[in-house]
mmCIF file of C-alpha atoms in Angstrom:
data_model
loop_
_atom_site.group_PDB
_atom_site.id
_atom_site.type_symbol
_atom_site.label_atom_id
_atom_site.label_comp_id
_atom_site.label_asym_id
_atom_site.label_seq_id
_atom_site.Cartn_x
_atom_site.Cartn_y
_atom_site.Cartn_z
ATOM 1 C CA MET A 39 0.000 0.000 0.000
ATOM 2 C CA LEU A 40 2.920 2.350 0.600
ATOM 3 C CA SER A 41 3.713 2.174 -3.106
ATOM 4 C CA ILE A 42 0.477 4.056 -3.796
ATOM 5 C CA LEU A 43 1.769 7.005 -1.780
ATOM 6 C CA TYR A 44 5.338 6.788 -3.047
ATOM 7 C CA ASP A 45 4.080 6.763 -6.648
ATOM 8 C CA ALA A 46 1.214 9.242 -6.294
ATOM 9 C CA ASP A 47 2.700 11.435 -9.030
ATOM 10 C CA LYS A 48 2.726 8.486 -11.439
ATOM 11 C CA ILE A 49 -0.891 7.674 -10.585
ATOM 12 C CA ALA A 50 -1.859 11.279 -11.306
ATOM 13 C CA SER A 51 -0.027 11.255 -14.648
ATOM 14 C CA GLY A 52 -1.503 7.888 -15.647
ATOM 15 C CA THR A 53 1.886 6.148 -15.875
ATOM 16 C CA TYR A 54 1.534 4.004 -12.740
ATOM 17 C CA ASN A 55 1.361 0.245 -13.267
ATOM 18 C CA PRO A 56 -1.103 -1.163 -10.697
ATOM 19 C CA SER A 57 -0.071 -4.763 -11.437
ATOM 20 C CA GLN A 58 2.247 -4.629 -8.405
ATOM 21 C CA LEU A 59 -0.825 -4.246 -6.207
ATOM 22 C CA ASN A 60 -3.068 -7.094 -5.151
ATOM 23 C CA LEU A 61 -6.244 -5.679 -6.646
ATOM 24 C CA ASP A 62 -8.031 -8.949 -5.896
ATOM 25 C CA ASN A 63 -8.017 -7.721 -2.304
ATOM 26 C CA LEU A 64 -11.180 -5.619 -1.951
ATOM 27 C CA TYR A 65 -9.637 -3.203 0.563
ATOM 28 C CA THR A 66 -6.625 -2.581 -1.679
ATOM 29 C CA LYS A 67 -8.788 -2.091 -4.764
ATOM 30 C CA ILE A 68 -11.152 0.356 -3.047
ATOM 31 C CA THR A 69 -8.242 2.322 -1.573
ATOM 32 C CA PHE A 70 -6.514 2.546 -4.954
ATOM 33 C CA ASP A 71 -9.734 3.529 -6.754
ATOM 34 C CA ILE A 72 -10.569 6.277 -4.236
ATOM 35 C CA PHE A 73 -7.031 7.671 -4.204
ATOM 36 C CA SER A 74 -6.785 7.576 -8.004
ATOM 37 C CA ASP A 75 -10.119 9.359 -8.332
ATOM 38 C CA PHE A 76 -9.008 12.049 -5.872
ATOM 39 C CA LEU A 77 -5.759 12.660 -7.732
ATOM 40 C CA MET A 78 -7.059 12.626 -11.295
ATOM 41 C CA ASN A 79 -10.533 14.138 -10.885
ATOM 42 C CA HIS A 80 -10.107 16.544 -7.979
ATOM 43 C CA LEU A 81 -6.476 17.418 -7.249
ATOM 44 C CA MET A 82 -5.549 18.064 -10.880
ATOM 45 C CA SER A 83 -8.523 20.404 -11.307
ATOM 46 C CA LEU A 84 -7.288 22.845 -8.652
ATOM 47 C CA PRO A 85 -6.220 26.229 -10.072
ATOM 48 C CA ARG A 86 -2.626 26.099 -8.735
ATOM 49 C CA TYR A 87 -2.048 22.358 -9.206
ATOM 50 C CA HIS A 88 0.716 22.789 -11.760
ATOM 51 C CA ASP A 89 2.414 25.467 -9.654
ATOM 52 C CA PHE A 90 2.798 23.324 -6.544
ATOM 53 C CA LYS A 91 2.435 19.716 -7.681
ATOM 54 C CA GLY A 92 6.110 18.896 -7.097
ATOM 55 C CA GLU A 93 5.964 20.030 -3.477
ATOM 56 C CA PHE A 94 2.634 18.265 -2.967
ATOM 57 C CA PHE A 95 3.883 14.891 -4.177
ATOM 58 C CA LEU A 96 7.080 15.290 -2.156
ATOM 59 C CA SER A 97 4.959 15.797 0.963
ATOM 60 C CA ILE A 98 2.952 12.675 0.084
ATOM 61 C CA ARG A 99 6.189 10.684 -0.192
ATOM 62 C CA ASN A 100 7.237 12.090 3.185
ATOM 63 C CA VAL A 101 4.023 10.672 4.667
ATOM 64 C CA ALA A 102 4.863 7.261 3.194
ATOM 65 C CA GLY A 103 8.395 7.511 4.559
ATOM 66 C CA SER A 104 7.052 8.347 7.997
ATOM 67 C CA MET A 105 4.753 5.325 7.940
ATOM 68 C CA GLU A 106 7.600 3.083 6.788
ATOM 69 C CA PHE A 107 9.872 4.455 9.529
ATOM 70 C CA SER A 108 7.313 3.626 12.235
ATOM 71 C CA TYR A 109 6.722 0.175 10.767
ATOM 72 C CA LEU A 110 10.425 -0.703 10.750
ATOM 73 C CA LEU A 111 10.994 0.747 14.215
ATOM 74 C CA ASN A 112 8.201 -1.366 15.676
ATOM 75 C CA LYS A 113 9.110 -4.472 13.690
ATOM 76 C CA ASN A 114 12.808 -4.395 14.555
ATOM 77 C CA LYS A 115 12.484 -2.723 17.983
ATOM 78 C CA ILE A 116 15.075 -0.063 17.266
ATOM 79 C CA ALA A 117 15.721 2.517 19.994
ATOM 80 C CA TYR A 118 16.224 5.640 17.891
ATOM 81 C CA PRO A 119 17.032 8.976 19.556
ATOM 82 C CA TYR A 120 13.953 11.025 20.402
ATOM 83 C CA SER A 121 15.008 13.807 18.011
ATOM 84 C CA LEU A 122 15.162 11.395 15.058
ATOM 85 C CA VAL A 123 11.776 9.897 15.931
ATOM 86 C CA VAL A 124 10.212 13.368 16.039
ATOM 87 C CA GLN A 125 11.835 14.283 12.730
ATOM 88 C CA ASN A 126 10.552 11.147 10.987
ATOM 89 C CA LYS A 127 7.132 10.941 12.639
ATOM 90 C CA GLY A 128 6.097 14.522 11.881
ATOM 91 C CA PRO A 129 4.867 14.011 8.304
ATOM 92 C CA SER A 130 2.473 11.258 9.452
ATOM 93 C CA THR A 131 -0.081 13.903 10.484
ATOM 94 C CA MET A 132 -0.387 15.065 6.841
ATOM 95 C CA VAL A 133 -0.587 18.714 7.911
ATOM 96 C CA ALA A 134 1.870 19.736 5.182
ATOM 97 C CA VAL A 135 -0.063 17.736 2.573
ATOM 98 C CA LEU A 136 -3.359 19.404 3.446
ATOM 99 C CA SER A 137 -1.797 22.853 3.736
ATOM 100 C CA ILE A 138 -0.209 22.608 0.279
ATOM 101 C CA LEU A 139 -3.600 21.424 -0.973
ATOM 102 C CA ASP A 140 -5.017 24.701 0.355
ATOM 103 C CA LEU A 141 -2.342 26.631 -1.547
ATOM 104 C CA MET A 142 -3.333 24.815 -4.739
ATOM 105 C CA SER A 143 -6.846 26.145 -4.197
ATOM 106 C CA SER A 144 -5.690 29.738 -3.630
ATOM 107 C CA GLU A 145 -5.289 31.950 -6.685
ATOM 108 C CA SER A 146 -3.977 34.798 -4.501
ATOM 109 C CA PHE A 147 -1.055 32.960 -2.869
ATOM 110 C CA ASP A 148 2.320 34.453 -3.811
ATOM 111 C CA ALA A 149 4.467 31.587 -5.104
ATOM 112 C CA SER A 150 7.628 33.417 -4.013
ATOM 113 C CA GLU A 151 6.602 32.644 -0.414
ATOM 114 C CA LEU A 152 6.267 28.911 -1.011
ATOM 115 C CA GLY A 153 9.537 27.977 0.704
ATOM 116 C CA LYS A 154 8.665 29.897 3.871
ATOM 117 C CA ALA A 155 5.145 28.480 3.875
ATOM 118 C CA ILE A 156 6.316 24.870 3.534
ATOM 119 C CA ALA A 157 8.849 25.383 6.326
ATOM 120 C CA LEU A 158 5.969 26.518 8.534
ATOM 121 C CA PHE A 159 3.802 23.582 7.429
ATOM 122 C CA ASN A 160 6.552 21.116 8.321
ATOM 123 C CA MET A 161 6.801 22.652 11.799
ATOM 124 C CA ALA A 162 3.028 22.300 12.142
ATOM 125 C CA ASP A 163 3.376 18.617 11.218
ATOM 126 C CA VAL A 164 5.678 18.137 14.209
ATOM 127 C CA VAL A 165 3.442 20.156 16.546
ATOM 128 C CA ALA A 166 0.380 18.115 15.578
ATOM 129 C CA MET A 167 2.302 14.865 15.994
ATOM 130 C CA LEU A 168 3.648 15.831 19.437
ATOM 131 C CA ASN A 169 0.192 16.899 20.563
ATOM 132 C CA ASN A 170 -1.164 13.541 19.460
ATOM 133 C CA ALA A 171 1.651 11.823 21.370
ATOM 134 C CA VAL A 172 0.851 13.732 24.560
ATOM 135 C CA ASN A 173 -2.780 12.631 24.310
ATOM 136 C CA THR A 174 -2.302 9.005 23.247
ATOM 137 C CA TRP A 175 0.886 7.736 24.923
ATOM 138 C CA LYS A 176 -1.021 5.521 27.368
ATOM 139 C CA LYS A 177 -2.862 3.830 24.510
ATOM 140 C CA GLU A 178 0.433 3.398 22.661
ATOM 141 C CA ILE A 179 1.819 1.465 25.631
ATOM 142 C CA VAL A 180 -0.989 -1.058 25.216
ATOM 143 C CA GLU A 181 -0.521 -1.122 21.425
ATOM 144 C CA ARG A 182 3.264 -1.548 21.778
ATOM 145 C CA ASP A 183 3.816 1.411 19.472
ATOM 146 C CA TYR A 184 7.478 2.068 20.161
ATOM 147 C CA SER A 185 7.487 4.918 17.647
ATOM 148 C CA SER A 186 5.585 7.044 20.173
ATOM 149 C CA PRO A 187 7.816 10.024 21.052
ATOM 150 C CA VAL A 188 7.074 9.479 24.752
ATOM 151 C CA ILE A 189 8.143 5.832 24.555
ATOM 152 C CA SER A 190 11.164 6.608 22.366
ATOM 153 C CA LEU A 191 12.330 9.229 24.874
ATOM 154 C CA ALA A 192 12.007 6.700 27.703
ATOM 155 C CA LEU A 193 13.995 4.144 25.701
ATOM 156 C CA GLU A 194 16.682 6.717 24.903
ATOM 157 C CA LYS A 195 17.008 7.665 28.583
ATOM 158 C CA LYS A 196 17.065 3.946 29.480
ATOM 159 C CA LEU A 197 14.106 4.345 31.834
ATOM 160 C CA ILE A 198 12.520 1.329 30.168
ATOM 161 C CA LYS A 199 13.618 -1.531 27.912
ATOM 162 C CA PHE A 200 11.710 -3.268 25.142
ATOM 163 C CA SER A 201 11.442 -6.326 27.394
ATOM 164 C CA ASP A 202 9.615 -4.247 30.017
ATOM 165 C CA PHE A 203 6.557 -4.196 27.782
ATOM 166 C CA GLU A 204 6.322 -7.956 28.247
ATOM 167 C CA ASN A 205 7.391 -8.153 31.889
ATOM 168 C CA LEU A 206 5.891 -5.084 33.579
ATOM 169 C CA SER A 207 2.259 -4.133 34.064
ATOM 170 C CA THR A 208 0.779 -1.339 31.969
ATOM 171 C CA GLU A 209 0.306 0.691 35.144
ATOM 172 C CA LYS A 210 3.989 0.384 36.050
ATOM 173 C CA ILE A 211 5.080 1.503 32.584
ATOM 174 C CA GLU A 212 2.662 4.443 32.759
ATOM 175 C CA GLU A 213 4.254 5.450 36.043
ATOM 176 C CA LYS A 214 7.707 5.432 34.436
ATOM 177 C CA LEU A 215 6.561 7.365 31.366
ATOM 178 C CA LEU A 216 4.413 10.041 33.016
ATOM 179 C CA PRO A 217 7.302 12.492 33.630
ATOM 180 C CA LEU A 218 8.411 12.076 30.023
ATOM 181 C CA SER A 219 4.953 12.904 28.693
ATOM 182 C CA LEU A 220 5.355 16.251 30.460
ATOM 183 C CA ILE A 221 8.763 16.753 28.825
ATOM 184 C CA VAL A 222 7.246 16.057 25.403
ATOM 185 C CA ASN A 223 4.497 18.575 26.156
ATOM 186 C CA GLU A 224 7.154 21.164 27.003
ATOM 187 C CA ASP A 225 8.838 20.395 23.680
ATOM 188 C CA LEU A 226 5.483 20.932 21.963
ATOM 189 C CA ASN A 227 5.144 24.377 23.555
ATOM 190 C CA ARG A 228 8.701 25.308 22.578
ATOM 191 C CA LYS A 229 8.024 24.374 18.972
ATOM 192 C CA LEU A 230 4.866 26.513 18.950
ATOM 193 C CA LEU A 231 6.920 29.469 20.176
ATOM 194 C CA PHE A 232 9.535 28.785 17.504
ATOM 195 C CA MET A 233 6.807 28.790 14.847
ATOM 196 C CA GLU A 234 5.674 32.221 16.048
ATOM 197 C CA GLU A 235 9.240 33.537 15.951
ATOM 198 C CA PHE A 236 9.687 32.113 12.454
ATOM 199 C CA ALA A 237 6.478 33.755 11.214
ATOM 200 C CA GLU A 238 7.455 37.131 12.682
ATOM 201 C CA ILE A 239 10.957 37.023 11.181
ATOM 202 C CA HIS A 240 9.984 35.810 7.710
ATOM 203 C CA GLU A 241 6.742 37.815 7.404
ATOM 204 C CA ILE A 242 4.580 35.567 5.265
ATOM 205 C CA LYS A 243 2.059 37.927 3.668
ATOM 206 C CA SER A 244 -0.052 35.620 1.503
ATOM 207 C CA PHE A 245 -1.958 34.278 4.514
ATOM 208 C CA ASP A 246 -2.250 35.025 8.231
ATOM 209 C CA ALA A 247 0.604 32.887 9.555
ATOM 210 C CA LEU A 248 0.061 33.841 13.207
ATOM 211 C CA ARG A 249 -3.592 32.832 12.952
ATOM 212 C CA TYR A 250 -2.512 29.565 11.327
ATOM 213 C CA ILE A 251 -0.197 28.914 14.286
ATOM 214 C CA ASN A 252 -2.793 29.962 16.844
ATOM 215 C CA ASN A 253 -5.209 27.407 15.407
ATOM 216 C CA TYR A 254 -2.719 24.674 16.339
ATOM 217 C CA ARG A 255 -2.131 26.207 19.754
ATOM 218 C CA THR A 256 -5.887 26.263 20.409
ATOM 219 C CA TYR A 257 -6.296 22.718 19.110
ATOM 220 C CA ALA A 258 -3.497 21.485 21.368
ATOM 221 C CA PHE A 259 -5.020 23.194 24.399
ATOM 222 C CA GLU A 260 -8.560 21.979 23.732
ATOM 223 C CA SER A 261 -7.589 18.394 22.878
ATOM 224 C CA GLN A 262 -5.394 18.069 25.970
ATOM 225 C CA LYS A 263 -8.137 19.576 28.117
ATOM 226 C CA LYS A 264 -10.664 17.100 26.731
ATOM 227 C CA ASN A 265 -8.253 14.197 27.186
ATOM 228 C CA LYS A 266 -7.641 15.223 30.801
ATOM 229 C CA GLU A 267 -11.388 15.387 31.483
ATOM 230 C CA ILE A 268 -11.875 11.913 30.000
ATOM 231 C CA SER A 269 -9.048 10.532 32.151
ATOM 232 C CA GLN A 270 -10.542 12.121 35.269
ATOM 233 C CA ARG A 271 -13.968 10.620 34.529
ATOM 234 C CA GLN A 272 -12.427 7.201 33.962
ATOM 235 C CA THR A 273 -10.463 7.463 37.211
ATOM 236 C CA GLY A 274 -13.554 8.552 39.101
ATOM 237 C CA SER A 275 -15.583 5.617 37.805
ATOM 238 C CA ILE A 276 -13.085 3.037 39.087
#
């Protein structure tokens, strides 16, 4: 399935050979049909498609690379440094993909600002991913998702080992990881501040960059607030 993302540009141009896919599998066939329809009948009709298609397909390949990174990390149980995990996991949120899609729809966007805009989008990818990690790290313990930034930070600091997930209770692992979830949240807030500094220095004029950033700040606050309320209700019901 990753080949669909890696070769999205070929699908859009009609040069992709689907014989490498198992189209006898209903899920694979439906996924390919929907994605092909989106690319050829919707994406290519956008007014700025030809202006930004290279950057769009690169961002799609980055999503595929992020998925492959997580798959290999979990399969081979590799303890990568936290910084490398964050770098590789960021594109999985598809923020950059969707943001470039918005640019393709905007006839007023100044193409000379594309580099600055994509830099901001990539930062937003990381912010969204870290916010997700802060909210879901307990679930990722149960799922044995070692690509979680919280878990990867614990592995890097040698607070836990891969074998602990088989030998320790979920509650004990949560206890070990709780302080690190707070560290990841602090990293999230630092990256939001860096985004604001970047926007002020580079002065993107084609869209309201500070509003764009504030949307992610608000989302992070509201989602963490909701997650905390859910946790409190669950604790109170025990």
